[in-house]
């Protein structure tokens, strides 16, 4: 498990943080976990999370990986951007309330601030969603230029 709370790894406001913890972290991969709890920003009336939220779970897992990388280098957490996803496939319409989800991301390619990750979501050890996500993390100087 991570030595840093998720809020110190992902540059999101508290209600927007959807994952609960880092389970495993490596140089090129990460595994996070969450228990689906009713009442969140994206929950449906029955407490479930719609399948499309899976992309955000994957993106937050990547953000946690980038945050861990930065912390290990002694750097602050930086903002990253989800550029897109390829072939998001989910085998269910929603993730039921009470479900324990494991999200895995593996960095396939990293060149400067650009990166590509293979991601999947597991429910009780069975893969229920997968995608390839493309991300961009601007350098601190670039970020101010992008926001200007």
PDB file of C-alpha atoms in Angstrom:
ATOM      1  CA  UNK A   1       0.000   0.000   0.000  1.00  0.00           C
ATOM      2  CA  UNK A   2       1.100   3.584  -0.652  1.00  0.00           C
ATOM      3  CA  UNK A   3       2.774   5.581   2.073  1.00  0.00           C
ATOM      4  CA  UNK A   4       0.853   8.629   0.841  1.00  0.00           C
ATOM      5  CA  UNK A   5      -2.903   9.153   1.030  1.00  0.00           C
ATOM      6  CA  UNK A   6      -4.623   9.256  -2.373  1.00  0.00           C
ATOM      7  CA  UNK A   7      -5.387  12.970  -1.871  1.00  0.00           C
ATOM      8  CA  UNK A   8      -1.615  13.609  -1.853  1.00  0.00           C
ATOM      9  CA  UNK A   9      -1.107  11.770  -5.149  1.00  0.00           C
ATOM     10  CA  UNK A  10      -3.998  12.994  -7.294  1.00  0.00           C
ATOM     11  CA  UNK A  11      -4.528  16.723  -7.906  1.00  0.00           C
ATOM     12  CA  UNK A  12      -8.335  16.545  -7.507  1.00  0.00           C
ATOM     13  CA  UNK A  13     -10.779  18.067  -5.046  1.00  0.00           C
ATOM     14  CA  UNK A  14     -11.959  15.651  -2.341  1.00  0.00           C
ATOM     15  CA  UNK A  15     -15.362  14.749  -3.873  1.00  0.00           C
ATOM     16  CA  UNK A  16     -13.759  14.046  -7.230  1.00  0.00           C
ATOM     17  CA  UNK A  17     -11.313  11.452  -5.868  1.00  0.00           C
ATOM     18  CA  UNK A  18     -12.939   8.125  -6.656  1.00  0.00           C
ATOM     19  CA  UNK A  19     -10.266   5.548  -5.787  1.00  0.00           C
ATOM     20  CA  UNK A  20      -9.592   4.563  -2.184  1.00  0.00           C
ATOM     21  CA  UNK A  21      -6.015   3.300  -2.065  1.00  0.00           C
ATOM     22  CA  UNK A  22      -2.879   2.241  -3.876  1.00  0.00           C
ATOM     23  CA  UNK A  23      -2.463  -1.512  -3.402  1.00  0.00           C
ATOM     24  CA  UNK A  24       0.735  -2.035  -5.389  1.00  0.00           C
ATOM     25  CA  UNK A  25       3.113   0.298  -7.165  1.00  0.00           C
ATOM     26  CA  UNK A  26       5.975  -0.437  -9.562  1.00  0.00           C
ATOM     27  CA  UNK A  27       8.245   1.425 -11.959  1.00  0.00           C
ATOM     28  CA  UNK A  28       5.831   0.825 -14.857  1.00  0.00           C
ATOM     29  CA  UNK A  29       2.583  -0.268 -13.233  1.00  0.00           C
ATOM     30  CA  UNK A  30       0.137   0.344 -10.420  1.00  0.00           C
ATOM     31  CA  UNK A  31      -2.861  -1.314  -8.824  1.00  0.00           C
ATOM     32  CA  UNK A  32      -5.520   0.659  -6.974  1.00  0.00           C
ATOM     33  CA  UNK A  33      -8.749  -0.295  -5.288  1.00  0.00           C
ATOM     34  CA  UNK A  34     -12.109   1.170  -4.424  1.00  0.00           C
ATOM     35  CA  UNK A  35     -15.336   0.062  -2.853  1.00  0.00           C
ATOM     36  CA  UNK A  36     -18.344   1.477  -4.702  1.00  0.00           C
ATOM     37  CA  UNK A  37     -20.264   3.552  -2.162  1.00  0.00           C
ATOM     38  CA  UNK A  38     -23.639   5.211  -2.800  1.00  0.00           C
ATOM     39  CA  UNK A  39     -23.887   8.990  -2.694  1.00  0.00           C
ATOM     40  CA  UNK A  40     -20.886   9.945  -4.805  1.00  0.00           C
ATOM     41  CA  UNK A  41     -20.852  12.494  -7.602  1.00  0.00           C
ATOM     42  CA  UNK A  42     -21.448   9.906 -10.323  1.00  0.00           C
ATOM     43  CA  UNK A  43     -23.564   7.303  -8.533  1.00  0.00           C
ATOM     44  CA  UNK A  44     -26.940   6.334  -9.929  1.00  0.00           C
ATOM     45  CA  UNK A  45     -30.106   6.211  -7.786  1.00  0.00           C
ATOM     46  CA  UNK A  46     -29.403   2.576  -6.796  1.00  0.00           C
ATOM     47  CA  UNK A  47     -25.889   3.522  -5.594  1.00  0.00           C
ATOM     48  CA  UNK A  48     -24.073   1.932  -8.531  1.00  0.00           C
ATOM     49  CA  UNK A  49     -21.479   3.644 -10.724  1.00  0.00           C
ATOM     50  CA  UNK A  50     -22.303   3.712 -14.446  1.00  0.00           C
ATOM     51  CA  UNK A  51     -19.870   1.781 -16.642  1.00  0.00           C
ATOM     52  CA  UNK A  52     -18.568   4.949 -18.317  1.00  0.00           C
ATOM     53  CA  UNK A  53     -17.047   6.033 -14.971  1.00  0.00           C
ATOM     54  CA  UNK A  54     -14.573   3.182 -15.488  1.00  0.00           C
ATOM     55  CA  UNK A  55     -12.499   5.446 -17.742  1.00  0.00           C
ATOM     56  CA  UNK A  56     -12.193   7.962 -14.902  1.00  0.00           C
ATOM     57  CA  UNK A  57     -11.192   5.192 -12.495  1.00  0.00           C
ATOM     58  CA  UNK A  58      -8.452   4.192 -14.917  1.00  0.00           C
ATOM     59  CA  UNK A  59      -7.345   7.823 -15.362  1.00  0.00           C
ATOM     60  CA  UNK A  60      -7.183   8.359 -11.585  1.00  0.00           C
ATOM     61  CA  UNK A  61      -5.126   5.196 -11.238  1.00  0.00           C
ATOM     62  CA  UNK A  62      -2.684   6.602 -13.813  1.00  0.00           C
ATOM     63  CA  UNK A  63      -2.668   9.907 -11.915  1.00  0.00           C
ATOM     64  CA  UNK A  64      -1.790   8.032  -8.717  1.00  0.00           C
ATOM     65  CA  UNK A  65       1.081   6.308 -10.581  1.00  0.00           C
ATOM     66  CA  UNK A  66       2.365   9.678 -11.823  1.00  0.00           C
ATOM     67  CA  UNK A  67       1.967  11.128  -8.327  1.00  0.00           C
ATOM     68  CA  UNK A  68       3.979   8.265  -6.834  1.00  0.00           C
ATOM     69  CA  UNK A  69       6.670   8.731  -9.490  1.00  0.00           C
ATOM     70  CA  UNK A  70       6.894  12.429  -8.680  1.00  0.00           C
ATOM     71  CA  UNK A  71       6.994  11.857  -4.912  1.00  0.00           C
ATOM     72  CA  UNK A  72       9.836   9.352  -5.295  1.00  0.00           C
ATOM     73  CA  UNK A  73      11.794  12.048  -7.167  1.00  0.00           C
ATOM     74  CA  UNK A  74      10.966  14.583  -4.439  1.00  0.00           C
ATOM     75  CA  UNK A  75       8.674  16.578  -6.735  1.00  0.00           C
ATOM     76  CA  UNK A  76       5.186  17.891  -6.032  1.00  0.00           C
ATOM     77  CA  UNK A  77       2.182  16.239  -7.653  1.00  0.00           C
ATOM     78  CA  UNK A  78       1.491  17.744 -11.077  1.00  0.00           C
ATOM     79  CA  UNK A  79      -1.631  18.027 -13.173  1.00  0.00           C
ATOM     80  CA  UNK A  80      -2.054  15.547 -15.999  1.00  0.00           C
ATOM     81  CA  UNK A  81      -4.542  15.331 -18.828  1.00  0.00           C
ATOM     82  CA  UNK A  82      -6.449  12.429 -20.286  1.00  0.00           C
ATOM     83  CA  UNK A  83      -6.096  12.820 -24.046  1.00  0.00           C
ATOM     84  CA  UNK A  84      -8.248   9.888 -25.025  1.00  0.00           C
ATOM     85  CA  UNK A  85      -9.067   6.227 -24.770  1.00  0.00           C
ATOM     86  CA  UNK A  86      -9.050   3.388 -27.246  1.00  0.00           C
ATOM     87  CA  UNK A  87     -11.441   0.497 -27.245  1.00  0.00           C
ATOM     88  CA  UNK A  88     -12.997   0.993 -23.818  1.00  0.00           C
ATOM     89  CA  UNK A  89     -14.920  -2.180 -23.233  1.00  0.00           C
ATOM     90  CA  UNK A  90     -16.998  -2.884 -20.148  1.00  0.00           C
ATOM     91  CA  UNK A  91     -18.878  -6.143 -19.665  1.00  0.00           C
ATOM     92  CA  UNK A  92     -21.544  -4.619 -17.413  1.00  0.00           C
ATOM     93  CA  UNK A  93     -23.759  -1.525 -17.534  1.00  0.00           C
ATOM     94  CA  UNK A  94     -22.740  -0.438 -14.009  1.00  0.00           C
ATOM     95  CA  UNK A  95     -20.573  -1.316 -11.022  1.00  0.00           C
ATOM     96  CA  UNK A  96     -22.962  -2.263  -8.184  1.00  0.00           C
ATOM     97  CA  UNK A  97     -22.884  -0.532  -4.805  1.00  0.00           C
ATOM     98  CA  UNK A  98     -20.690  -2.502  -2.421  1.00  0.00           C
ATOM     99  CA  UNK A  99     -18.504  -3.905  -5.218  1.00  0.00           C
ATOM    100  CA  UNK A 100     -14.780  -4.052  -4.557  1.00  0.00           C
ATOM    101  CA  UNK A 101     -13.010  -2.971  -7.751  1.00  0.00           C
ATOM    102  CA  UNK A 102      -9.319  -3.362  -8.500  1.00  0.00           C
ATOM    103  CA  UNK A 103      -7.914  -1.080 -11.191  1.00  0.00           C
ATOM    104  CA  UNK A 104      -4.628  -1.877 -12.915  1.00  0.00           C
ATOM    105  CA  UNK A 105      -2.602   0.349 -15.217  1.00  0.00           C
ATOM    106  CA  UNK A 106       0.633  -0.509 -17.015  1.00  0.00           C
ATOM    107  CA  UNK A 107       2.713   2.141 -18.782  1.00  0.00           C
ATOM    108  CA  UNK A 108       3.444   0.962 -22.316  1.00  0.00           C
ATOM    109  CA  UNK A 109       5.246   4.030 -23.610  1.00  0.00           C
ATOM    110  CA  UNK A 110       6.419   7.287 -22.109  1.00  0.00           C
ATOM    111  CA  UNK A 111       8.034  10.056 -24.120  1.00  0.00           C
ATOM    112  CA  UNK A 112       8.404  13.373 -22.351  1.00  0.00           C
ATOM    113  CA  UNK A 113       4.991  14.221 -20.985  1.00  0.00           C
ATOM    114  CA  UNK A 114       3.132  11.842 -23.323  1.00  0.00           C
ATOM    115  CA  UNK A 115       2.299   8.314 -22.166  1.00  0.00           C
ATOM    116  CA  UNK A 116       0.137   5.340 -23.109  1.00  0.00           C
ATOM    117  CA  UNK A 117      -1.289   2.847 -20.587  1.00  0.00           C
ATOM    118  CA  UNK A 118      -3.057  -0.479 -20.796  1.00  0.00           C
ATOM    119  CA  UNK A 119      -5.731  -0.500 -18.088  1.00  0.00           C
ATOM    120  CA  UNK A 120      -8.261  -2.921 -16.721  1.00  0.00           C
ATOM    121  CA  UNK A 121     -10.828  -3.152 -13.957  1.00  0.00           C
ATOM    122  CA  UNK A 122     -11.314  -6.361 -12.032  1.00  0.00           C
ATOM    123  CA  UNK A 123     -14.354  -7.336  -9.995  1.00  0.00           C
ATOM    124  CA  UNK A 124     -13.716 -10.274  -7.661  1.00  0.00           C
ATOM    125  CA  UNK A 125     -10.616 -11.138  -9.702  1.00  0.00           C
ATOM    126  CA  UNK A 126     -12.464 -11.212 -13.025  1.00  0.00           C
ATOM    127  CA  UNK A 127     -11.743  -8.602 -15.694  1.00  0.00           C
ATOM    128  CA  UNK A 128     -14.873  -6.574 -16.349  1.00  0.00           C
ATOM    129  CA  UNK A 129     -13.431  -3.553 -18.219  1.00  0.00           C
ATOM    130  CA  UNK A 130     -10.372  -2.660 -20.256  1.00  0.00           C
ATOM    131  CA  UNK A 131      -8.992   0.203 -22.337  1.00  0.00           C
ATOM    132  CA  UNK A 132      -5.831   1.875 -23.529  1.00  0.00           C
ATOM    133  CA  UNK A 133      -5.514   5.463 -22.304  1.00  0.00           C
ATOM    134  CA  UNK A 134      -3.327   8.232 -23.684  1.00  0.00           C
ATOM    135  CA  UNK A 135      -2.211  10.940 -21.273  1.00  0.00           C
ATOM    136  CA  UNK A 136      -0.157  14.109 -21.194  1.00  0.00           C
ATOM    137  CA  UNK A 137       1.578  15.662 -18.199  1.00  0.00           C
ATOM    138  CA  UNK A 138       2.913  19.119 -19.029  1.00  0.00           C
ATOM    139  CA  UNK A 139       6.080  20.352 -17.379  1.00  0.00           C
ATOM    140  CA  UNK A 140       5.550  23.121 -14.798  1.00  0.00           C
ATOM    141  CA  UNK A 141       6.542  25.810 -17.332  1.00  0.00           C
ATOM    142  CA  UNK A 142       4.263  24.410 -20.014  1.00  0.00           C
ATOM    143  CA  UNK A 143       1.285  24.386 -17.683  1.00  0.00           C
ATOM    144  CA  UNK A 144       1.417  28.130 -17.116  1.00  0.00           C
ATOM    145  CA  UNK A 145       1.630  28.623 -20.901  1.00  0.00           C
ATOM    146  CA  UNK A 146      -1.397  26.345 -21.444  1.00  0.00           C
ATOM    147  CA  UNK A 147      -3.462  28.220 -18.851  1.00  0.00           C
ATOM    148  CA  UNK A 148      -2.536  31.684 -20.163  1.00  0.00           C
TER     149      UNK A 148
END
